[in-house]
Amino acid sequence: MKYDFNKLSVAGSIVEGLNVTQHIPNQSSISSSLGKFIVLNDIREVSMEFFTYTPPYSVSEYKKTEKLKEEIEKNQYIDPLIVVWDSEGLYILEGGHRFDALNMLGIKSFPALIVKDLDSFFDDFS
């Protein structure tokens, strides 16, 4: 049985000890990447359990992620990620480096704007 991501808890102003900002970077990626979609109300708290973590694949990516991890650790702020819910589950549309940095910090959940990809839930009958 597939998980109903509508049931994800609304994120508070603090998630995993980090202050959640109101700034959601790169929202234009939603309409650039998806056809028919709806954006769920409110920022949701999403468990890392829904994702498979793959460490940064290059030295430069690792350094970038390590720097971001240090910034998050120092400032204690996090911008919500953008996560797409399609027929297969969840994937990160925006915030991949933040996701990696949060993994490095051992964070178990993060704030995200959830976008449901409506096109993925319809069978192609042609």
JSON list of C-alpha atoms in Angstrom, two decimals:
[
{"chain": "A", "resi": 1, "resn": "MET", "atom": "CA", "xyz": [0.00, 0.00, 0.00]},
{"chain": "A", "resi": 2, "resn": "LYS", "atom": "CA", "xyz": [1.29, 3.44, -0.93]},
{"chain": "A", "resi": 3, "resn": "TYR", "atom": "CA", "xyz": [1.76, 6.07, 1.75]},
{"chain": "A", "resi": 4, "resn": "ASP", "atom": "CA", "xyz": [-0.62, 9.05, 1.74]},
{"chain": "A", "resi": 5, "resn": "PHE", "atom": "CA", "xyz": [1.75, 12.00, 1.93]},
{"chain": "A", "resi": 6, "resn": "ASN", "atom": "CA", "xyz": [-1.23, 14.30, 2.65]},
{"chain": "A", "resi": 7, "resn": "LYS", "atom": "CA", "xyz": [-0.88, 12.91, 6.19]},
{"chain": "A", "resi": 8, "resn": "LEU", "atom": "CA", "xyz": [2.60, 14.34, 6.75]},
{"chain": "A", "resi": 9, "resn": "SER", "atom": "CA", "xyz": [2.63, 16.60, 9.80]},
{"chain": "A", "resi": 10, "resn": "VAL", "atom": "CA", "xyz": [2.69, 20.33, 9.31]},
{"chain": "A", "resi": 11, "resn": "ALA", "atom": "CA", "xyz": [6.17, 21.54, 10.24]},
{"chain": "A", "resi": 12, "resn": "GLY", "atom": "CA", "xyz": [6.54, 23.82, 13.20]},
{"chain": "A", "resi": 13, "resn": "SER", "atom": "CA", "xyz": [8.81, 26.84, 13.32]},
{"chain": "A", "resi": 14, "resn": "ILE", "atom": "CA", "xyz": [11.56, 24.49, 14.52]},
{"chain": "A", "resi": 15, "resn": "VAL", "atom": "CA", "xyz": [12.33, 21.09, 12.97]},
{"chain": "A", "resi": 16, "resn": "GLU", "atom": "CA", "xyz": [15.08, 18.92, 14.45]},
{"chain": "A", "resi": 17, "resn": "GLY", "atom": "CA", "xyz": [16.42, 21.89, 16.38]},
{"chain": "A", "resi": 18, "resn": "LEU", "atom": "CA", "xyz": [16.67, 24.08, 13.26]},
{"chain": "A", "resi": 19, "resn": "ASN", "atom": "CA", "xyz": [14.67, 27.27, 12.75]},
{"chain": "A", "resi": 20, "resn": "VAL", "atom": "CA", "xyz": [12.53, 26.94, 9.63]},
{"chain": "A", "resi": 21, "resn": "THR", "atom": "CA", "xyz": [12.63, 30.00, 7.39]},
{"chain": "A", "resi": 22, "resn": "GLN", "atom": "CA", "xyz": [9.71, 31.19, 5.28]},
{"chain": "A", "resi": 23, "resn": "HIS", "atom": "CA", "xyz": [11.98, 31.41, 2.21]},
{"chain": "A", "resi": 24, "resn": "ILE", "atom": "CA", "xyz": [11.52, 28.52, -0.24]},
{"chain": "A", "resi": 25, "resn": "PRO", "atom": "CA", "xyz": [14.24, 28.80, -2.90]},
{"chain": "A", "resi": 26, "resn": "ASN", "atom": "CA", "xyz": [13.70, 28.04, -6.60]},
{"chain": "A", "resi": 27, "resn": "GLN", "atom": "CA", "xyz": [9.91, 27.65, -6.61]},
{"chain": "A", "resi": 28, "resn": "SER", "atom": "CA", "xyz": [9.94, 28.35, -10.36]},
{"chain": "A", "resi": 29, "resn": "SER", "atom": "CA", "xyz": [11.36, 24.82, -10.77]},
{"chain": "A", "resi": 30, "resn": "ILE", "atom": "CA", "xyz": [7.94, 23.41, -9.98]},
{"chain": "A", "resi": 31, "resn": "SER", "atom": "CA", "xyz": [6.16, 24.71, -13.08]},
{"chain": "A", "resi": 32, "resn": "SER", "atom": "CA", "xyz": [9.32, 24.21, -15.16]},
{"chain": "A", "resi": 33, "resn": "SER", "atom": "CA", "xyz": [9.51, 20.52, -14.22]},
{"chain": "A", "resi": 34, "resn": "LEU", "atom": "CA", "xyz": [5.90, 19.40, -13.86]},
{"chain": "A", "resi": 35, "resn": "GLY", "atom": "CA", "xyz": [2.77, 19.58, -16.00]},
{"chain": "A", "resi": 36, "resn": "LYS", "atom": "CA", "xyz": [-0.30, 19.17, -13.82]},
{"chain": "A", "resi": 37, "resn": "PHE", "atom": "CA", "xyz": [0.37, 19.51, -10.11]},
{"chain": "A", "resi": 38, "resn": "ILE", "atom": "CA", "xyz": [-0.99, 20.76, -6.83]},
{"chain": "A", "resi": 39, "resn": "VAL", "atom": "CA", "xyz": [0.97, 22.22, -3.95]},
{"chain": "A", "resi": 40, "resn": "LEU", "atom": "CA", "xyz": [-0.05, 20.88, -0.55]},
{"chain": "A", "resi": 41, "resn": "ASN", "atom": "CA", "xyz": [-0.96, 23.52, 2.02]},
{"chain": "A", "resi": 42, "resn": "ASP", "atom": "CA", "xyz": [1.67, 24.36, 4.62]},
{"chain": "A", "resi": 43, "resn": "ILE", "atom": "CA", "xyz": [5.28, 23.32, 4.96]},
{"chain": "A", "resi": 44, "resn": "ARG", "atom": "CA", "xyz": [5.41, 19.66, 6.00]},
{"chain": "A", "resi": 45, "resn": "GLU", "atom": "CA", "xyz": [7.90, 17.73, 8.11]},
{"chain": "A", "resi": 46, "resn": "VAL", "atom": "CA", "xyz": [9.36, 14.93, 5.99]},
{"chain": "A", "resi": 47, "resn": "SER", "atom": "CA", "xyz": [11.27, 11.95, 7.34]},
{"chain": "A", "resi": 48, "resn": "MET", "atom": "CA", "xyz": [14.63, 11.04, 5.85]},
{"chain": "A", "resi": 49, "resn": "GLU", "atom": "CA", "xyz": [13.30, 7.45, 5.78]},
{"chain": "A", "resi": 50, "resn": "PHE", "atom": "CA", "xyz": [11.50, 8.17, 2.50]},
{"chain": "A", "resi": 51, "resn": "PHE", "atom": "CA", "xyz": [14.80, 8.74, 0.68]},
{"chain": "A", "resi": 52, "resn": "THR", "atom": "CA", "xyz": [17.96, 6.87, -0.18]},
{"chain": "A", "resi": 53, "resn": "TYR", "atom": "CA", "xyz": [21.03, 8.89, 0.68]},
{"chain": "A", "resi": 54, "resn": "THR", "atom": "CA", "xyz": [23.93, 8.88, -1.76]},
{"chain": "A", "resi": 55, "resn": "PRO", "atom": "CA", "xyz": [27.01, 10.82, -0.60]},
{"chain": "A", "resi": 56, "resn": "PRO", "atom": "CA", "xyz": [28.31, 13.62, -2.84]},
{"chain": "A", "resi": 57, "resn": "TYR", "atom": "CA", "xyz": [29.93, 12.11, -5.92]},
{"chain": "A", "resi": 58, "resn": "SER", "atom": "CA", "xyz": [32.90, 14.44, -6.34]},
{"chain": "A", "resi": 59, "resn": "VAL", "atom": "CA", "xyz": [35.39, 16.28, -4.17]},
{"chain": "A", "resi": 60, "resn": "SER", "atom": "CA", "xyz": [33.98, 19.66, -5.21]},
{"chain": "A", "resi": 61, "resn": "GLU", "atom": "CA", "xyz": [30.40, 18.55, -4.40]},
{"chain": "A", "resi": 62, "resn": "TYR", "atom": "CA", "xyz": [31.56, 17.17, -1.07]},
{"chain": "A", "resi": 63, "resn": "LYS", "atom": "CA", "xyz": [33.31, 20.47, -0.21]},
{"chain": "A", "resi": 64, "resn": "LYS", "atom": "CA", "xyz": [30.22, 22.48, -1.20]},
{"chain": "A", "resi": 65, "resn": "THR", "atom": "CA", "xyz": [28.01, 20.22, 0.93]},
{"chain": "A", "resi": 66, "resn": "GLU", "atom": "CA", "xyz": [30.43, 20.30, 3.87]},
{"chain": "A", "resi": 67, "resn": "LYS", "atom": "CA", "xyz": [30.44, 24.12, 3.76]},
{"chain": "A", "resi": 68, "resn": "LEU", "atom": "CA", "xyz": [26.63, 24.19, 3.72]},
{"chain": "A", "resi": 69, "resn": "LYS", "atom": "CA", "xyz": [26.54, 21.71, 6.62]},
{"chain": "A", "resi": 70, "resn": "GLU", "atom": "CA", "xyz": [28.80, 24.02, 8.64]},
{"chain": "A", "resi": 71, "resn": "GLU", "atom": "CA", "xyz": [26.60, 27.04, 7.82]},
{"chain": "A", "resi": 72, "resn": "ILE", "atom": "CA", "xyz": [23.45, 25.21, 8.91]},
{"chain": "A", "resi": 73, "resn": "GLU", "atom": "CA", "xyz": [25.15, 23.98, 12.07]},
{"chain": "A", "resi": 74, "resn": "LYS", "atom": "CA", "xyz": [26.40, 27.48, 12.93]},
{"chain": "A", "resi": 75, "resn": "ASN", "atom": "CA", "xyz": [23.28, 29.49, 12.04]},
{"chain": "A", "resi": 76, "resn": "GLN", "atom": "CA", "xyz": [20.67, 26.87, 13.05]},
{"chain": "A", "resi": 77, "resn": "TYR", "atom": "CA", "xyz": [18.40, 27.87, 10.13]},
{"chain": "A", "resi": 78, "resn": "ILE", "atom": "CA", "xyz": [17.04, 25.79, 7.26]},
{"chain": "A", "resi": 79, "resn": "ASP", "atom": "CA", "xyz": [15.10, 26.81, 4.15]},
{"chain": "A", "resi": 80, "resn": "PRO", "atom": "CA", "xyz": [12.38, 24.29, 3.26]},
{"chain": "A", "resi": 81, "resn": "LEU", "atom": "CA", "xyz": [13.20, 21.91, 0.43]},
{"chain": "A", "resi": 82, "resn": "ILE", "atom": "CA", "xyz": [10.81, 21.25, -2.47]},
{"chain": "A", "resi": 83, "resn": "VAL", "atom": "CA", "xyz": [9.72, 17.62, -2.62]},
{"chain": "A", "resi": 84, "resn": "VAL", "atom": "CA", "xyz": [7.62, 16.06, -5.38]},
{"chain": "A", "resi": 85, "resn": "TRP", "atom": "CA", "xyz": [5.11, 13.31, -4.62]},
{"chain": "A", "resi": 86, "resn": "ASP", "atom": "CA", "xyz": [4.56, 11.12, -7.64]},
{"chain": "A", "resi": 87, "resn": "SER", "atom": "CA", "xyz": [3.10, 7.64, -8.14]},
{"chain": "A", "resi": 88, "resn": "GLU", "atom": "CA", "xyz": [6.40, 6.06, -7.02]},
{"chain": "A", "resi": 89, "resn": "GLY", "atom": "CA", "xyz": [6.81, 8.09, -3.80]},
{"chain": "A", "resi": 90, "resn": "LEU", "atom": "CA", "xyz": [8.84, 11.20, -3.03]},
{"chain": "A", "resi": 91, "resn": "TYR", "atom": "CA", "xyz": [11.85, 12.82, -4.65]},
{"chain": "A", "resi": 92, "resn": "ILE", "atom": "CA", "xyz": [13.69, 16.06, -4.05]},
{"chain": "A", "resi": 93, "resn": "LEU", "atom": "CA", "xyz": [13.15, 18.66, -6.74]},
{"chain": "A", "resi": 94, "resn": "GLU", "atom": "CA", "xyz": [15.03, 21.51, -5.03]},
{"chain": "A", "resi": 95, "resn": "GLY", "atom": "CA", "xyz": [17.37, 21.35, -2.06]},
{"chain": "A", "resi": 96, "resn": "GLY", "atom": "CA", "xyz": [19.62, 18.41, -2.87]},
{"chain": "A", "resi": 97, "resn": "HIS", "atom": "CA", "xyz": [22.66, 20.03, -1.27]},
{"chain": "A", "resi": 98, "resn": "ARG", "atom": "CA", "xyz": [20.63, 20.91, 1.83]},
{"chain": "A", "resi": 99, "resn": "PHE", "atom": "CA", "xyz": [19.41, 17.31, 1.97]},
{"chain": "A", "resi": 100, "resn": "ASP", "atom": "CA", "xyz": [23.00, 16.04, 1.81]},
{"chain": "A", "resi": 101, "resn": "ALA", "atom": "CA", "xyz": [24.12, 18.54, 4.46]},
{"chain": "A", "resi": 102, "resn": "LEU", "atom": "CA", "xyz": [21.27, 17.50, 6.76]},
{"chain": "A", "resi": 103, "resn": "ASN", "atom": "CA", "xyz": [22.28, 13.87, 6.32]},
{"chain": "A", "resi": 104, "resn": "MET", "atom": "CA", "xyz": [25.84, 14.78, 7.32]},
{"chain": "A", "resi": 105, "resn": "LEU", "atom": "CA", "xyz": [24.38, 16.38, 10.45]},
{"chain": "A", "resi": 106, "resn": "GLY", "atom": "CA", "xyz": [22.39, 13.26, 11.30]},
{"chain": "A", "resi": 107, "resn": "ILE", "atom": "CA", "xyz": [19.05, 15.04, 10.98]},
{"chain": "A", "resi": 108, "resn": "LYS", "atom": "CA", "xyz": [16.06, 12.65, 10.88]},
{"chain": "A", "resi": 109, "resn": "SER", "atom": "CA", "xyz": [13.47, 14.95, 9.26]},
{"chain": "A", "resi": 110, "resn": "PHE", "atom": "CA", "xyz": [13.32, 18.26, 7.42]},
{"chain": "A", "resi": 111, "resn": "PRO", "atom": "CA", "xyz": [10.81, 20.92, 6.35]},
{"chain": "A", "resi": 112, "resn": "ALA", "atom": "CA", "xyz": [9.53, 20.77, 2.78]},
{"chain": "A", "resi": 113, "resn": "LEU", "atom": "CA", "xyz": [6.97, 22.15, 0.41]},
{"chain": "A", "resi": 114, "resn": "ILE", "atom": "CA", "xyz": [5.20, 19.09, -1.03]},
{"chain": "A", "resi": 115, "resn": "VAL", "atom": "CA", "xyz": [4.07, 19.16, -4.66]},
{"chain": "A", "resi": 116, "resn": "LYS", "atom": "CA", "xyz": [1.85, 16.36, -5.98]},
{"chain": "A", "resi": 117, "resn": "ASP", "atom": "CA", "xyz": [2.60, 15.46, -9.61]},
{"chain": "A", "resi": 118, "resn": "LEU", "atom": "CA", "xyz": [-0.91, 14.75, -10.88]},
{"chain": "A", "resi": 119, "resn": "ASP", "atom": "CA", "xyz": [0.28, 13.52, -14.28]},
{"chain": "A", "resi": 120, "resn": "SER", "atom": "CA", "xyz": [2.10, 10.58, -12.67]},
{"chain": "A", "resi": 121, "resn": "PHE", "atom": "CA", "xyz": [-1.09, 9.21, -11.12]},
{"chain": "A", "resi": 122, "resn": "PHE", "atom": "CA", "xyz": [-2.95, 8.77, -14.43]},
{"chain": "A", "resi": 123, "resn": "ASP", "atom": "CA", "xyz": [-2.44, 5.72, -16.65]},
{"chain": "A", "resi": 124, "resn": "ASP", "atom": "CA", "xyz": [-1.73, 6.27, -20.31]},
{"chain": "A", "resi": 125, "resn": "PHE", "atom": "CA", "xyz": [-4.66, 4.66, -22.12]},
{"chain": "A", "resi": 126, "resn": "SER", "atom": "CA", "xyz": [-3.46, 5.48, -25.63]}
]
